[in-house]
């Protein structure tokens, strides 16, 4: 599919409630899902059959791109991180049958076992992508009485039953990453996703009564969606809650070309500072104009690019983006939790990150990238929230060293809230 946001894009009774069977005795030693990062390459973007845009090969995750990042994962665990959010392309898990599905599930269990062997817990993230449109979140949620949703629910049941039997480390199941509907208001998305998530939760519960399940809000799983989520149906269930944070998109996704006229980013809008008043606005505007002027495109294209980029930059500069803004945003999550009697240790900031500068992507300047990620993790930690970086090892937002993808960028890690 085209490059989209979805690609990048304390011990208490409450803490004990999110532990899998047999883990309560370990609670004083280790908090569940505290500091982590996603791995998106191993079991996502399944390989399609040659000449087909809809059918997966029998073994869709067996290419060099899907290799297990052993050295990096070991370094990651040694740095004090405690879990991996492992994203699954749900298409193969829904489409493949018989021996092929059995092999796919064995691969999942083997991957979890390898991560557990490094001392890392695993959050299994059901992560629909749009490579095969039938298995996109929009298609899955289009009709909750239709066949595609029924097949998705059946997949959730199989995964819940499978994960309930995992021993040797903690494991949890995320019911859907960033639920989204096409051409629907926020209110409609909240209503539809609330019904869908409850159906998925109840189906998973029938298969696995104690497995921790990760729930999220509607409309990309952001703070507004979580704030509109009614958690009362899950009061007696072993659940965690997630929100994603990428604000402002123009900063966190610098250099990304979404390929649409109304995209929230532009490949020409880069070198943005954080906080956004660190560099005078006139300097930022002049640099933008220089990049467009030097671009190898004709004048008509430059005019269109300039109009789009200037509108993005205007919005970025008009708002306030600093630590206080993050504190205000995360206070909304804390108030939602307090209002509903949910312990803060049951909340995970499930995704956050900033594009990094490389030969393949302009990305953000490292000093501002680290500063934003530092503020985000420290503010989350001040509320007692867990967090998971997007992601561990991609060129877009990974946290490996620029010159050695088998080792962590320790300078970046030093900026994170690793001791809170």
Coordinates of C-alpha atoms in Angstrom, one line a residue:
X1 CA 0.0 0.0 0.0
X2 CA 1.0 3.7 -0.2
X3 CA 3.0 5.2 2.7
X4 CA 0.5 6.2 5.4
X5 CA 0.4 7.2 9.0
X6 CA -0.6 3.7 10.0
X7 CA 2.7 2.4 8.9
X8 CA 4.6 4.8 11.0
X9 CA 1.8 5.7 11.7
X10 CA 3.5 0.2 41.2
X11 CA 2.0 -2.8 42.7
X12 CA -1.6 -2.6 43.8
X13 CA -4.8 -4.5 43.4
X14 CA -5.2 -2.7 40.1
X15 CA -1.8 -3.9 38.9
X16 CA -2.5 -7.5 39.9
X17 CA -5.7 -7.4 37.9
X18 CA -3.8 -7.1 34.6
X19 CA -1.4 -10.0 35.2
X20 CA -1.9 -13.3 33.4
X21 CA -2.6 -16.6 35.3
X22 CA 0.2 -17.5 37.6
X23 CA 2.0 -14.2 37.5
X24 CA 0.5 -12.5 40.6
X25 CA 3.3 -13.9 42.8
X26 CA 5.8 -12.0 40.6
X27 CA 4.0 -8.7 41.0
X28 CA 6.3 -7.2 43.5
X29 CA 9.2 -7.8 41.3
X30 CA 8.0 -6.4 38.0
X31 CA 5.3 -4.1 36.7
X32 CA 3.4 -5.2 33.7
X33 CA 4.0 -3.4 30.4
X34 CA 6.0 -0.4 31.7
X35 CA 8.5 0.6 29.1
X36 CA 8.5 -0.9 25.6
X37 CA 8.7 -0.5 21.9
X38 CA 7.0 -1.9 18.8
X39 CA 8.4 -4.3 16.3
X40 CA 6.5 -4.0 13.0
X41 CA 8.7 -5.8 10.5
X42 CA 8.6 -9.4 11.8
X43 CA 4.9 -10.3 11.3
X44 CA 3.4 -7.5 9.4
X45 CA 3.0 -6.6 5.7
X46 CA 2.7 -10.3 4.7
X47 CA 4.0 -11.3 1.3
X48 CA 1.4 -11.7 -1.5
X49 CA 1.4 -14.3 -4.1
X50 CA 3.0 -13.3 -7.4
X51 CA 0.5 -11.5 -9.6
X52 CA -2.1 -11.2 -6.8
X53 CA -3.1 -8.1 -4.9
X54 CA -5.3 -10.1 -2.4
X55 CA -3.8 -13.5 -1.7
X56 CA -1.0 -14.2 0.7
X57 CA 1.7 -16.8 0.2
X58 CA 1.5 -19.8 2.6
X59 CA 4.4 -18.5 4.6
X60 CA 4.0 -14.7 4.5
X61 CA 6.7 -13.7 7.0
X62 CA 9.7 -15.7 5.9
X63 CA 11.8 -13.1 4.1
X64 CA 15.0 -11.3 5.2
X65 CA 12.8 -8.3 6.1
X66 CA 11.0 -10.4 8.7
X67 CA 14.2 -11.5 10.5
X68 CA 14.2 -11.4 14.3
X69 CA 16.4 -8.5 15.5
X70 CA 18.2 -10.7 18.1
X71 CA 21.2 -8.4 18.9
X72 CA 19.0 -5.2 19.0
X73 CA 16.3 -6.9 21.1
X74 CA 19.0 -8.1 23.6
X75 CA 20.5 -4.6 23.8
X76 CA 16.9 -3.3 24.3
X77 CA 16.2 -5.6 27.2
X78 CA 19.6 -4.9 28.8
X79 CA 18.9 -1.1 28.7
X80 CA 15.9 -1.5 31.0
X81 CA 13.0 -1.9 28.7
X82 CA 10.5 -4.7 29.7
X83 CA 8.2 -5.4 26.7
X84 CA 7.7 -5.5 23.0
X85 CA 4.5 -4.6 21.2
X86 CA 4.5 -7.1 18.4
X87 CA 2.3 -6.0 15.5
X88 CA 0.5 -8.6 13.5
X89 CA -0.8 -8.2 9.9
X90 CA -4.3 -9.6 10.5
X91 CA -4.8 -10.5 6.9
X92 CA -2.9 -13.7 6.8
X93 CA -4.3 -14.7 10.2
X94 CA -7.8 -14.3 8.7
X95 CA -7.2 -15.7 5.3
X96 CA -4.9 -18.7 5.7
X97 CA -6.5 -22.0 6.6
X98 CA -5.5 -25.5 7.7
X99 CA -1.8 -26.3 7.9
X100 CA -0.8 -22.8 6.7
X101 CA -2.7 -21.2 9.6
X102 CA -1.2 -23.7 12.0
X103 CA 2.3 -22.8 10.8
X104 CA 1.5 -19.1 11.2
X105 CA 0.4 -19.5 14.8
X106 CA 3.4 -21.6 15.6
X107 CA 5.6 -18.8 14.2
X108 CA 3.8 -16.4 16.5
X109 CA 4.3 -18.6 19.6
X110 CA 8.0 -19.1 18.6
X111 CA 8.5 -15.4 18.4
X112 CA 6.9 -14.8 21.7
X113 CA 9.1 -17.5 23.2
X114 CA 12.2 -15.9 21.9
X115 CA 11.2 -12.5 23.3
X116 CA 10.4 -14.1 26.7
X117 CA 13.8 -15.7 26.6
X118 CA 15.3 -12.2 26.6
X119 CA 13.2 -11.2 29.6
X120 CA 10.7 -9.2 27.5
X121 CA 7.0 -9.4 28.0
X122 CA 4.9 -9.3 24.8
X123 CA 1.9 -7.3 23.8
X124 CA 0.4 -8.9 20.7
X125 CA -1.0 -6.0 18.6
X126 CA -3.7 -6.9 16.1
X127 CA -2.6 -4.3 13.5
X128 CA -4.7 -4.2 10.3
X129 CA -2.9 -2.6 7.4
X130 CA -4.3 -1.5 4.0
X131 CA -2.1 -3.6 1.8
X132 CA -5.1 -5.8 1.1
X133 CA -8.1 -3.4 1.5
X134 CA -10.4 -6.2 2.6
X135 CA -8.4 -6.5 5.8
X136 CA -8.1 -2.8 6.6
X137 CA -9.7 -1.4 9.8
X138 CA -12.2 0.5 7.6
X139 CA -13.4 -2.7 5.9
X140 CA -13.5 -4.7 9.1
X141 CA -15.6 -2.1 10.9
X142 CA -17.8 -1.3 7.9
X143 CA -20.6 -3.8 8.9
X144 CA -20.5 -5.3 12.4
X145 CA -23.1 -7.9 11.2
X146 CA -21.1 -8.7 8.0
X147 CA -18.7 -11.5 7.1
X148 CA -15.5 -9.6 7.4
X149 CA -16.1 -8.6 11.0
X150 CA -17.3 -12.1 11.8
X151 CA -14.0 -13.4 10.5
X152 CA -12.0 -10.9 12.4
X153 CA -13.9 -11.8 15.6
X154 CA -13.2 -15.5 15.0
X155 CA -9.5 -14.6 14.6
X156 CA -9.5 -12.8 17.9
X157 CA -11.0 -15.9 19.6
X158 CA -8.3 -18.1 18.1
X159 CA -5.5 -15.8 19.2
X160 CA -7.0 -15.4 22.7
X161 CA -7.1 -19.1 23.2
X162 CA -3.6 -19.5 21.8
X163 CA -2.1 -16.8 24.0
X164 CA -3.9 -18.0 27.1
X165 CA -1.7 -21.1 27.1
X166 CA 1.6 -19.2 26.9
X167 CA 3.8 -19.7 29.9
X168 CA 7.3 -18.3 30.7
X169 CA 6.4 -14.6 30.5
X170 CA 3.6 -12.1 30.4
X171 CA 1.5 -11.8 27.2
X172 CA -1.5 -9.6 26.4
X173 CA -3.7 -9.2 23.4
X174 CA -4.5 -5.8 21.8
X175 CA -7.9 -6.2 20.0
X176 CA -7.2 -3.7 17.2
X177 CA -4.7 -1.0 16.5
X178 CA -6.0 2.5 15.6
X179 CA -9.6 1.6 14.7
X180 CA -10.9 3.8 11.9
X181 CA -13.9 4.2 9.7
X182 CA -14.2 6.0 6.4
X183 CA -16.2 9.2 6.1
X184 CA -17.6 9.0 9.6
X185 CA -17.9 11.7 12.2
X186 CA -16.0 11.3 15.5
X187 CA -19.3 10.6 17.3
X188 CA -20.2 7.9 14.8
X189 CA -16.8 6.3 15.1
X190 CA -17.1 6.3 18.9
X191 CA -20.5 4.6 18.7
X192 CA -19.5 1.9 16.2
X193 CA -16.1 1.2 17.8
X194 CA -17.7 0.9 21.2
X195 CA -20.0 -1.8 19.9
X196 CA -17.3 -3.5 18.0
X197 CA -14.8 -3.5 20.8
X198 CA -17.3 -4.9 23.3
X199 CA -18.1 -7.7 20.8
X200 CA -14.4 -8.5 20.4
X201 CA -13.8 -8.3 24.1
X202 CA -16.6 -10.7 25.0
X203 CA -15.6 -13.1 22.3
X204 CA -12.0 -13.1 23.6
X205 CA -13.2 -13.5 27.1
X206 CA -15.1 -16.6 26.3
X207 CA -12.0 -18.1 24.9
X208 CA -9.6 -16.8 27.6
X209 CA -11.1 -15.7 30.9
X210 CA -7.9 -14.3 32.4
X211 CA -5.8 -13.1 29.4
X212 CA -5.0 -9.4 29.7
X213 CA -6.7 -7.5 26.9
X214 CA -5.7 -4.0 25.7
X215 CA -8.6 -1.7 24.8
X216 CA -8.5 1.6 23.0
X217 CA -10.6 4.5 21.9
X218 CA -12.1 5.2 18.5
X219 CA -10.7 7.3 15.6
X220 CA -7.1 6.3 15.5
X221 CA -6.9 5.4 19.2
X222 CA -5.9 8.9 20.3
X223 CA -6.7 10.8 23.5
X224 CA -10.1 12.1 22.2
X225 CA -11.2 8.5 21.5
X226 CA -10.1 7.3 24.9
X227 CA -11.8 10.2 26.6
X228 CA -15.1 9.2 24.9
X229 CA -14.7 5.5 25.8
X230 CA -17.2 4.1 28.4
X231 CA -15.2 1.6 30.4
X232 CA -18.0 0.4 32.5
X233 CA -18.7 -2.8 30.6
X234 CA -15.2 -3.9 31.4
X235 CA -15.2 -3.2 35.1
X236 CA -14.7 -6.8 36.1
X237 CA -12.4 -7.7 33.3
X238 CA -8.7 -8.0 33.1
X239 CA -8.0 -5.1 30.8
X240 CA -5.5 -2.4 30.0
X241 CA -6.2 0.8 28.2
X242 CA -4.2 2.5 25.4
X243 CA -3.8 5.9 23.7
X244 CA -1.5 7.0 20.9
X245 CA 0.3 10.3 20.8
X246 CA 1.9 12.0 17.8
X247 CA 1.1 15.7 18.3
X248 CA 1.7 17.8 16.4
X249 CA 1.7 15.5 13.3
X250 CA 3.6 18.1 11.4
X251 CA 6.5 17.8 13.8
X252 CA 6.4 14.0 14.5
X253 CA 6.0 13.0 10.9
X254 CA 8.5 15.5 9.3
X255 CA 9.5 14.6 5.8
X256 CA 6.7 12.1 5.2
X257 CA 4.8 12.4 1.9
X258 CA 1.3 11.0 2.4
X259 CA 0.6 11.6 -1.3
X260 CA -2.7 13.4 -0.7
X261 CA -3.6 17.1 -1.2
X262 CA -4.9 17.5 2.4
X263 CA -2.1 15.6 4.1
X264 CA -1.0 17.0 7.5
X265 CA 2.6 16.9 6.5
X266 CA 4.8 17.9 3.5
X267 CA 8.2 16.7 2.4
X268 CA 9.2 20.3 2.4
X269 CA 8.1 21.1 6.0
X270 CA 11.2 19.9 7.9
X271 CA 13.7 21.2 10.4
X272 CA 10.8 22.1 12.7
X273 CA 11.9 22.9 16.3
X274 CA 10.5 21.6 19.6
X275 CA 9.3 23.6 21.5
X276 CA 8.0 25.4 18.4
X277 CA 9.1 28.8 19.5
X278 CA 12.8 27.7 19.8
X279 CA 13.6 29.2 16.4
X280 CA 12.2 32.5 15.1
X281 CA 9.3 31.9 12.7
X282 CA 10.9 34.0 10.0
X283 CA 13.9 31.6 9.9
X284 CA 11.6 28.6 9.6
X285 CA 9.6 30.2 6.8
X286 CA 12.7 31.2 4.9
X287 CA 14.1 27.7 5.1
X288 CA 10.9 26.3 3.8
X289 CA 10.9 28.7 0.8
X290 CA 14.5 27.8 0.0
X291 CA 13.7 24.0 0.0
X292 CA 10.8 24.6 -2.4
X293 CA 12.8 26.9 -4.6
X294 CA 15.5 24.2 -4.9
X295 CA 13.1 21.4 -5.6
X296 CA 13.4 19.7 -9.1
X297 CA 9.8 20.4 -10.0
X298 CA 8.1 22.8 -12.4
X299 CA 6.6 26.2 -11.3
X300 CA 3.1 24.9 -11.2
X301 CA 4.1 22.1 -8.8
X302 CA 6.1 24.6 -6.7
X303 CA 3.1 26.8 -6.4
X304 CA 1.0 23.9 -5.2
X305 CA 3.7 22.7 -2.9
X306 CA 4.2 26.1 -1.4
X307 CA 0.5 26.6 -0.7
X308 CA 0.2 23.2 1.0
X309 CA 3.4 23.6 3.0
X310 CA 2.7 27.1 4.1
X311 CA -0.7 26.1 5.4
X312 CA 0.9 23.3 7.5
X313 CA 3.6 25.6 8.8
X314 CA 1.0 28.3 9.7
X315 CA -0.9 25.8 11.9
X316 CA 2.3 24.6 13.5
X317 CA 3.4 28.1 14.4
X318 CA 0.0 29.3 15.5
X319 CA -0.4 26.8 18.3
X320 CA 1.8 26.2 21.4
X321 CA 3.8 23.0 21.3
X322 CA 5.9 22.5 24.4
X323 CA 6.0 20.4 27.6
X324 CA 3.1 22.2 29.1
X325 CA 1.0 21.3 26.1
X326 CA 1.9 17.6 26.6
X327 CA 1.1 17.9 30.3
X328 CA -2.3 19.4 29.5
X329 CA -3.0 16.6 26.9
X330 CA -2.0 13.8 29.3
X331 CA -4.0 15.3 32.1
X332 CA -7.1 14.6 30.0
X333 CA -6.2 10.9 30.1
X334 CA -5.5 11.0 33.9
X335 CA -8.9 12.7 34.5
X336 CA -10.6 10.1 32.4
X337 CA -9.0 7.3 34.4
X338 CA -9.8 9.0 37.8
X339 CA -13.4 9.6 36.8
X340 CA -13.8 6.0 36.0
X341 CA -11.9 4.5 38.8
X342 CA -9.1 3.1 36.6
X343 CA -5.6 2.8 38.0
X344 CA -3.0 4.8 36.1
X345 CA -0.8 1.6 35.9
X346 CA -3.5 0.1 33.7
X347 CA -2.9 2.8 31.0
X348 CA -0.3 2.5 28.3
X349 CA 0.7 5.2 25.8
X350 CA 0.8 2.5 23.1
X351 CA 2.5 4.5 20.3
X352 CA 4.5 7.7 20.1
X353 CA 7.6 8.7 18.1
X354 CA 9.2 11.1 15.7
X355 CA 10.7 10.5 12.3
X356 CA 14.5 10.4 12.3
X357 CA 16.8 11.9 9.8
X358 CA 18.6 9.5 7.4
X359 CA 19.5 9.1 3.8
X360 CA 16.0 7.8 3.2
X361 CA 14.0 10.4 5.1
X362 CA 14.6 14.1 6.0
X363 CA 13.0 13.6 9.5
X364 CA 13.5 15.8 12.5
X365 CA 16.7 17.2 13.8
X366 CA 18.0 14.8 16.5
X367 CA 18.1 17.5 19.2
X368 CA 14.4 18.2 18.9
X369 CA 13.5 14.6 18.4
X370 CA 15.1 13.7 21.7
X371 CA 13.6 16.6 23.5
X372 CA 10.1 15.8 22.4
X373 CA 10.5 12.1 23.3
X374 CA 12.0 13.0 26.6
X375 CA 9.1 15.3 27.5
X376 CA 6.5 12.8 26.4
X377 CA 7.9 9.8 28.3
X378 CA 8.6 11.9 31.5
X379 CA 5.1 13.3 31.5
X380 CA 3.6 9.9 30.9
X381 CA 5.7 8.5 33.7
X382 CA 4.7 11.3 36.1
X383 CA 1.1 10.0 35.8
X384 CA 2.1 6.4 36.2
X385 CA 1.3 5.5 32.6
X386 CA 3.3 2.8 30.7
X387 CA 4.6 3.6 27.2
X388 CA 5.7 2.0 24.0
X389 CA 7.8 3.7 21.4
X390 CA 6.9 3.4 17.7
X391 CA 9.1 1.6 17.0
X392 CA 12.3 -0.4 17.7
X393 CA 14.0 -1.0 14.4
X394 CA 12.5 0.8 11.4
X395 CA 14.4 3.5 9.5
X396 CA 11.4 5.9 9.9
X397 CA 11.1 6.1 13.7
X398 CA 13.4 3.4 15.1
X399 CA 15.7 3.8 18.1
X400 CA 18.7 1.9 16.9
X401 CA 22.0 3.6 16.2
X402 CA 22.2 5.4 12.8
X403 CA 25.5 3.6 12.1
X404 CA 24.6 0.2 13.6
X405 CA 21.1 -1.2 13.5
X406 CA 22.0 -4.0 15.9
X407 CA 22.5 -1.6 18.8
X408 CA 20.4 1.0 20.6
X409 CA 20.9 4.7 20.2
X410 CA 22.0 5.1 23.8
X411 CA 22.0 8.9 23.6
X412 CA 18.3 8.8 22.7
X413 CA 17.6 6.2 25.4
X414 CA 19.3 8.4 28.0
X415 CA 16.8 11.1 27.3
X416 CA 13.8 8.8 28.1
X417 CA 12.0 8.3 31.4
X418 CA 13.9 5.0 32.1
X419 CA 14.0 5.3 35.9
X420 CA 10.5 6.5 36.7

